[in-house]
Coordinates of C-alpha atoms and ligand atoms in Angstrom, one line a residue:
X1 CA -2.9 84.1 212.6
X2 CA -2.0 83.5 216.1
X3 CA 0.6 80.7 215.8
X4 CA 2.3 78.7 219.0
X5 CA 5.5 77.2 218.2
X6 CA 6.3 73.9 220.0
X7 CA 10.0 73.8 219.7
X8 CA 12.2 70.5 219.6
X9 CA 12.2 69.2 222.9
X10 CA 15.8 67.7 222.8
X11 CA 17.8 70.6 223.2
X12 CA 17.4 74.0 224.1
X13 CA 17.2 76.7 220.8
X14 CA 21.1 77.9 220.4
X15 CA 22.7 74.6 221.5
X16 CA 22.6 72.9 218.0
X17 CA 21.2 69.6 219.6
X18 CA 18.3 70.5 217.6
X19 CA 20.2 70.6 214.2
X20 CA 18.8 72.3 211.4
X21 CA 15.5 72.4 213.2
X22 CA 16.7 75.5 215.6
X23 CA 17.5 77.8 212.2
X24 CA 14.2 76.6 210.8
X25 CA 12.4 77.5 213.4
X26 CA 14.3 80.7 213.9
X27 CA 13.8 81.7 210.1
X28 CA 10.0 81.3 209.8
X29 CA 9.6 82.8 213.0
X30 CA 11.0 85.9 211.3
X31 CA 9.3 85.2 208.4
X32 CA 5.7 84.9 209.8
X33 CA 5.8 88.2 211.7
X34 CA 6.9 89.9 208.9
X35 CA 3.8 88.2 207.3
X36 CA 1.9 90.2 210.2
X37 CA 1.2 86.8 212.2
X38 CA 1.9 86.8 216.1
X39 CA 4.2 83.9 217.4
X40 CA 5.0 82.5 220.8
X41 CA 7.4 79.9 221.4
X42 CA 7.6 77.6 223.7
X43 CA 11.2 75.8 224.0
X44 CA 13.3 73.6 226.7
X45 CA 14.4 76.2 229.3
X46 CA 18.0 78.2 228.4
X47 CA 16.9 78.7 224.7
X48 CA 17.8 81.8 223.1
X49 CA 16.1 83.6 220.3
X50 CA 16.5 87.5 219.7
X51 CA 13.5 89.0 219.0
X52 CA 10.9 86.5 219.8
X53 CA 9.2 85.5 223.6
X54 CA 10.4 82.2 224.5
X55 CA 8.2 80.4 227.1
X56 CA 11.1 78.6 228.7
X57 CA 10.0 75.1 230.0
X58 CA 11.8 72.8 232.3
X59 CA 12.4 69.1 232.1
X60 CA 14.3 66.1 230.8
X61 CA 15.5 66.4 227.6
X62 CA 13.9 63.8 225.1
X63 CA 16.7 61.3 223.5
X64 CA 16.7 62.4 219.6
X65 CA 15.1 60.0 217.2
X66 CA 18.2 59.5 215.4
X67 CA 20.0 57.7 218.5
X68 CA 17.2 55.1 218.4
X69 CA 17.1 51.9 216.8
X70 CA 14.5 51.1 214.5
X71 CA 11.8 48.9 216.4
X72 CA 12.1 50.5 219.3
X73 CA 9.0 51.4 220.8
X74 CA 8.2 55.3 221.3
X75 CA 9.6 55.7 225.5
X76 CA 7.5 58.7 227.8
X77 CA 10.5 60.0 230.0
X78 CA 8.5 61.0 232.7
X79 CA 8.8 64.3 233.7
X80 CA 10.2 65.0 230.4
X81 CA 10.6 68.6 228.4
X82 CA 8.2 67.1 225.6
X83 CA 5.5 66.8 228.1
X84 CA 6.1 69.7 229.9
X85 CA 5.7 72.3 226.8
X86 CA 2.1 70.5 225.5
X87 CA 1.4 70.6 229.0
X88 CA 1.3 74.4 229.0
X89 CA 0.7 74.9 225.3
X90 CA -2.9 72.7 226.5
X91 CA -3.5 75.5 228.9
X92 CA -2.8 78.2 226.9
X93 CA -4.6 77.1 224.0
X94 CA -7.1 79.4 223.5
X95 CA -5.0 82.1 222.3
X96 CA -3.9 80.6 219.1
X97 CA -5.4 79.8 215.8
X98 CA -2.9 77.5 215.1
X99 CA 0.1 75.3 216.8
X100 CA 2.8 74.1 214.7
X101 CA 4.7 71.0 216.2
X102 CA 8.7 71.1 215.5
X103 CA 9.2 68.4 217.5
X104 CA 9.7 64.6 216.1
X105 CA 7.7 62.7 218.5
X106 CA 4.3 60.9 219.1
X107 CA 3.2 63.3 221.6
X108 CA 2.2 66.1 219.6
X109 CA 0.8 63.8 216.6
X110 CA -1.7 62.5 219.0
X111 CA -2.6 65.5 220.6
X112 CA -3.6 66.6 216.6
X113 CA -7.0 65.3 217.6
X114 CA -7.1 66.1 221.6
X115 CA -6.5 69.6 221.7
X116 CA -9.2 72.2 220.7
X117 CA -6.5 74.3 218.9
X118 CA -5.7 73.2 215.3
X119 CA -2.0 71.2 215.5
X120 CA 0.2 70.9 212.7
X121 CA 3.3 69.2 212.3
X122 CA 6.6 70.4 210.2
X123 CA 8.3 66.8 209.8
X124 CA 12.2 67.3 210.6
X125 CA 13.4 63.7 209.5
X126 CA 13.1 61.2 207.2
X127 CA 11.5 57.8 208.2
X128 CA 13.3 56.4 211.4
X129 CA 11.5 54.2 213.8
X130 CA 8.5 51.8 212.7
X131 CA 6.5 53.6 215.6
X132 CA 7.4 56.8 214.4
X133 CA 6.6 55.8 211.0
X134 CA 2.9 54.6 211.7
X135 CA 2.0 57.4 214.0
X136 CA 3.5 60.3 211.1
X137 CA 1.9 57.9 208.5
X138 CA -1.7 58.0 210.6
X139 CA -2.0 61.5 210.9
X140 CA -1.4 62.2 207.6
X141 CA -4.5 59.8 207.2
X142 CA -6.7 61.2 209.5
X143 CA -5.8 64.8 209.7
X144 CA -5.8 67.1 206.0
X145 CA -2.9 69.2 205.4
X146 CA -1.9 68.4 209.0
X147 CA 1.5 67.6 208.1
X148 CA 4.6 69.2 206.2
X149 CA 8.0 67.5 205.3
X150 CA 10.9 69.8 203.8
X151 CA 11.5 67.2 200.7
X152 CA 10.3 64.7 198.3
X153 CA 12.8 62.2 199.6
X154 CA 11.9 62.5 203.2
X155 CA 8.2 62.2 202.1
X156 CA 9.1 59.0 200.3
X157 CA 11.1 57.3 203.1
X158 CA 7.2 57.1 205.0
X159 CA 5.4 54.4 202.7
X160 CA 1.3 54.8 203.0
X161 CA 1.7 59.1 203.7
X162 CA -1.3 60.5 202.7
X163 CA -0.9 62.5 199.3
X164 CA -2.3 66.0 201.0
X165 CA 1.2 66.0 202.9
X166 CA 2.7 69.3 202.0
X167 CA 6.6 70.3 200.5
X168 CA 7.7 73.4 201.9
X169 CA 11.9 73.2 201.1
X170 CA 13.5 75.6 203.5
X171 CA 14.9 78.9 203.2
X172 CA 18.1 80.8 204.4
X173 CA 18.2 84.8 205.2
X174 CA 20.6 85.6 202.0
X175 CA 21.9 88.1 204.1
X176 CA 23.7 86.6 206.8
X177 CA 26.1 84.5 204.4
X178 CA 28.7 86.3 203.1
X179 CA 29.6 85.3 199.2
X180 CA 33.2 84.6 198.3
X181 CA 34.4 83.9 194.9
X182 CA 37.5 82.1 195.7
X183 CA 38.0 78.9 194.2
X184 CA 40.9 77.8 196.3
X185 CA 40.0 76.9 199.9
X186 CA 39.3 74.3 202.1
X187 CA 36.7 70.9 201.3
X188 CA 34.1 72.2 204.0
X189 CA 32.0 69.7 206.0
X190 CA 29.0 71.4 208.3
X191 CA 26.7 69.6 210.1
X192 CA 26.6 67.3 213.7
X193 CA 29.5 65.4 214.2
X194 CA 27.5 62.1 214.2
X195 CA 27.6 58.8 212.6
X196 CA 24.4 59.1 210.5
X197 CA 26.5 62.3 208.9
X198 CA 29.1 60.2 207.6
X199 CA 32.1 62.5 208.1
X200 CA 34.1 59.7 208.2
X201 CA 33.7 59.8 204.2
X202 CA 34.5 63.2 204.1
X203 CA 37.6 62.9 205.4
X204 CA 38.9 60.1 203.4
X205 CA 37.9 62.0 200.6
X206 CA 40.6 64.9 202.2
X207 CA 42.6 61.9 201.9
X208 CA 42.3 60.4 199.1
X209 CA 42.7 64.3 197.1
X210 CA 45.3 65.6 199.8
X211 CA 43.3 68.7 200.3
X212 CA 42.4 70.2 204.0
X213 CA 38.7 69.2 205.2
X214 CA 37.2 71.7 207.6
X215 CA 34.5 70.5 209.5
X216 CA 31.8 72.9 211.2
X217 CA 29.3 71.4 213.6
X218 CA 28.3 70.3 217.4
X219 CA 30.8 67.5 218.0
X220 CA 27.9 64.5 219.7
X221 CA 30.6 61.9 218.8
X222 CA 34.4 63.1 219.7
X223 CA 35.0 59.0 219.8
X224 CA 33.5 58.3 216.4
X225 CA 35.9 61.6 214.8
X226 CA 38.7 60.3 216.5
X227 CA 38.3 56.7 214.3
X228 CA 37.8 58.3 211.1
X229 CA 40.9 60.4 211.5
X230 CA 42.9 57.1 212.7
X231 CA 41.6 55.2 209.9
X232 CA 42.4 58.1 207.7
X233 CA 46.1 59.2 208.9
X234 CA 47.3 61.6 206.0
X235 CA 44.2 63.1 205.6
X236 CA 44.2 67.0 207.0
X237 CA 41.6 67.5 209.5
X238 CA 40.2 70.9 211.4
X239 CA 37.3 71.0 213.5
X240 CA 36.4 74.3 213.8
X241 CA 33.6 73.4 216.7
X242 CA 30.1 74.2 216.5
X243 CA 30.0 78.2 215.7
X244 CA 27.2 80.7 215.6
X245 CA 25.4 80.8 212.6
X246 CA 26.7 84.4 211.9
X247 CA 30.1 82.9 212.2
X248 CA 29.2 79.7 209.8
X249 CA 27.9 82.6 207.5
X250 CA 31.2 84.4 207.6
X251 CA 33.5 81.6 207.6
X252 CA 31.3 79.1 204.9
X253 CA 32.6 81.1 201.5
X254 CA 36.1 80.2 202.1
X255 CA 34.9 76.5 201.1
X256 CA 36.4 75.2 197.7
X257 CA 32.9 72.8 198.1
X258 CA 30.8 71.3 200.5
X259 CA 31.1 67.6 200.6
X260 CA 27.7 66.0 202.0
X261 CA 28.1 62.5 202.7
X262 CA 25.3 61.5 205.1
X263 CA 24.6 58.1 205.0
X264 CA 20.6 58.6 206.7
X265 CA 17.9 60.5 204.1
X266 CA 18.6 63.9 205.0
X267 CA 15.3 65.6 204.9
X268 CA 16.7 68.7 203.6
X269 CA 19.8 69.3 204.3
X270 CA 20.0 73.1 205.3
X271 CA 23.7 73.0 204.8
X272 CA 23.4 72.7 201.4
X273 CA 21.7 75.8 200.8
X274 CA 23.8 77.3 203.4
X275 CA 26.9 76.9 201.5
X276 CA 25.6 77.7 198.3
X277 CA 24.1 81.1 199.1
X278 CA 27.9 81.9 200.1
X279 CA 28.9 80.7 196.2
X280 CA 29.8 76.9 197.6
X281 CA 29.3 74.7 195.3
X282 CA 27.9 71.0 197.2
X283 CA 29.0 67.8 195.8
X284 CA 27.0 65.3 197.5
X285 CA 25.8 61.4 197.2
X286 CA 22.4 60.7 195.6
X287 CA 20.2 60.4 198.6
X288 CA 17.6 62.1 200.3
X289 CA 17.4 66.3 200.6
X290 CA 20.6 67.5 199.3
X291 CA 19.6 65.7 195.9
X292 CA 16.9 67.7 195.0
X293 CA 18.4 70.7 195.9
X294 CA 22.1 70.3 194.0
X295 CA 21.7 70.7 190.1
X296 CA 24.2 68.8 188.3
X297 CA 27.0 70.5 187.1
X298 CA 25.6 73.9 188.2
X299 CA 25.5 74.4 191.6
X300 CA 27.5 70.9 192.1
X301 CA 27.7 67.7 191.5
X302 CA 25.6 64.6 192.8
X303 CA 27.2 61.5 193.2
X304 CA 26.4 57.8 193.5
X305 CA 25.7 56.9 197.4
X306 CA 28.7 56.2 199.1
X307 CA 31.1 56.2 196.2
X308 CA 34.5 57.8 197.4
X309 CA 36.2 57.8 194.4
X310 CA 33.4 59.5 192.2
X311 CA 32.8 62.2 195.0
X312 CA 36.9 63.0 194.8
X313 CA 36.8 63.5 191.1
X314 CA 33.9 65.5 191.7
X315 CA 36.1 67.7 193.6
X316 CA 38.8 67.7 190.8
X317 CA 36.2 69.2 188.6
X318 CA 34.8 71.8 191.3
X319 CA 36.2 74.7 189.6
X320 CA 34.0 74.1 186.5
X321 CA 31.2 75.4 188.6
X322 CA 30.3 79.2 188.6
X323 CA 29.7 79.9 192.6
X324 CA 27.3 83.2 191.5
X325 CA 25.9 80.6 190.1
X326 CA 25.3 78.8 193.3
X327 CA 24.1 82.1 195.5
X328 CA 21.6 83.0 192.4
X329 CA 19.9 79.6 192.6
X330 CA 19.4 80.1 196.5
X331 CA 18.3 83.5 196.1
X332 CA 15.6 82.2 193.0
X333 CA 14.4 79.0 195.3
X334 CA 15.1 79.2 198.8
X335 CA 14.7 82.8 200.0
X336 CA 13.6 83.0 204.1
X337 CA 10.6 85.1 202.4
X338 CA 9.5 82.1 199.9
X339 CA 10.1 79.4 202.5
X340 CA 7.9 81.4 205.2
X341 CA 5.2 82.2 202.7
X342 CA 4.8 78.7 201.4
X343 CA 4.2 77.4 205.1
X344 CA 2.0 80.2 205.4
X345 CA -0.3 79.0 202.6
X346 CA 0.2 75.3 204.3
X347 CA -1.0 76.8 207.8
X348 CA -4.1 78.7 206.0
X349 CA -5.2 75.5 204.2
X350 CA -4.6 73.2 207.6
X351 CA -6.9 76.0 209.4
X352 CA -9.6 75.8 206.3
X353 CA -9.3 71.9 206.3
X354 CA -10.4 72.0 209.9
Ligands
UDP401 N1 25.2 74.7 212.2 C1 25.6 75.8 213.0 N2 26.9 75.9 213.4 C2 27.8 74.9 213.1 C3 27.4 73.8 212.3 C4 26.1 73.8 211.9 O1 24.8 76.7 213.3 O2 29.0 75.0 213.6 C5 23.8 74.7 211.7 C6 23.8 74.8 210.2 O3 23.9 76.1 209.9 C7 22.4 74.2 209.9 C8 22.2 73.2 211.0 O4 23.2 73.4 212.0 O5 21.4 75.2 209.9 C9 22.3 71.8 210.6 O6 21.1 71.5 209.8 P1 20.9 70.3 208.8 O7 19.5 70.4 208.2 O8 22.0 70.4 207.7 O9 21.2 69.0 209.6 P2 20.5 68.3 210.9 O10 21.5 68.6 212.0 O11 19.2 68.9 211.1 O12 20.5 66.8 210.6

């Protein structure tokens, strides 16, 4: 297949705007070629991917869905990014079999039945906006196998989603994390530094059991860091900035365990299998993504949403957990080359559904 990539238009690929979108997008692009599929990207302008030909396009970056409140209505920024890359993808589309939409907005959903090239959507988030929610919902409708989602629970969050829409989980390169036995380390936290992440549970937890949190990730809210650390004086805090993810791979294994406290359904939660490929264990609340992907008492422990005091006992009992364990399970279920080949099938089907 010929496939276009349509990139996340609210950040440029390497600035970790785009969250676990920009690995995502990075891994299957791998992953396809080595499928013997051709990709082109198109991506805002200073986006950087090794390997691959970025079509850089210019224009205002699009305010990510998760800084907008619920009934909003869906705003055009005119002149924006968003535009700008269906813009050219539109002229270019005759050289592609197939264009697969990264980008959470209602652009590209309604362009599913205005271009000539066959668009499909990989869903990055969970339900968010009622506009959102109709237009995702409607193309499901109208459009076989035109959309993807990374988890049940994301799925779920969208009431009315057509049953075609396709699970695809994600995958990491097993590679590129480095696995470290030790059982002593840090509490880990990776991920934007944003409310909807909930780091502010995280670090009472570093509190409440007087171990060190480390927190990896793109810091979009230095203000709303600064509270939870005020609120939570004793508790010892490092942020170690947003890093590469060769670094994150590197630096992730020193983790006693990954705490994931997001308070928004995660629709995956690449973290999760980030950390475990590097023999992490993940103790995190019962909600969206990181749910379905943490067994019980082997690979972590789930806890009720939002309860503190079960995720710190949790941690108490982190060194029942056997972190080959963990890097087994990620290397059984969510290997780059099982992640890329399942969106292949999705991409044949969406071509055969027409
Ligand atoms: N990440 C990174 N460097 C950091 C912190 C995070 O490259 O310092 C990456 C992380 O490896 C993961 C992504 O950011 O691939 C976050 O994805 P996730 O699906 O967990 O959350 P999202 O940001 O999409 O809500």
């Amino acid at each position: 297949m010929r496939i276009a990539f349509a990139s996340t238009p609210v950040g440029p690929l390497g600035s970790g705007v785009g969250g676990g979108v920009e690995l995502t997008l990075e891994i299957l692009a791998a992953g396809l070629q080595k499928l013997g599929h051709s990709i082109e990207i198109y991506a805002p302008s200073g986006s950087v991917l090794g390997g691959f030909f970025v079509n850089q396009i210019g224009g205002t970056l699009q305010t990510p869905a998760q800084d907008v409140d619920r009934g909003e209505p869906i705003a055009i920024t005119k002149g924006s990014v968003l535009e700008n890359i269906w813009d050219q993808i539109r002229r270019d589309q005759e050289k592609f079999d197939v264009v697969l939409n990264f980008a959470y907005d209602a652009l590209p959903m309604r362009l599913t039945s205005l271009l000539r090239a066959r668009v499909v959507h990989l869903v990055s988030m969970g339900s968010l906006t009622d506009a959102m929610d109709e237009i995702i919902v409607e193309t499901s409708i109208r459009h076989k196998n035109a959309i993807a989602m990374h988890s049940r629970a994301q799925a779920q969050s969208f009431s009315g989603l057509s049953p075609d829409v396709r699970i695809v989980g994600s995958g990491v390169v097993l590679d590129n994390y480095r696995f470290n036995g030790a059982v002593d380390g840090a509490l880990g936290f990776v991920g934007r530094v944003s409310p909807e992440k909930g780091v502010e549970d995280a670090v009472a937890i570093a509190e409440s059991t007087g171990l060190p949190l480390k927190i990896w990730g793109l810091l979009q809210d230095a203000e709303y860091l600064q509270r939870a650390k005020s609120l939570h004086p004793r508790a010892k805090v490092s942020h170690e900035g947003f890093v590469t993810s060769e670094q994150l791979g590197r630096e992730l294994g020193q983790c006693r365990a990954l705490l994931v406290t997001s308070k928004w359904i995660e629709a995956f939660g690449n973290v999760v299998i980030e950390a475990l490929a590097c023999g992490v264990p993940v103790i995190t609340y019962r909600r969206g993504g990181p749910a379905e992907i943490v067994v019980d008492g082997h690979t972590g422990f789930i806890v009720e949403p939002d309860n503190m005091g079960q995720m710190a006992e949790a941690v108490r009992q982190i060194g029942r957990i056997d972190r080959s364990e963990c890097r087994a399970y990620v290397a059984s279920n969510f290997s780059a080359e099982s992640f890329a080949r399942k969106v292949e099938n999705w991409l044949h089907e969406a071509l055969t559904a027409g």
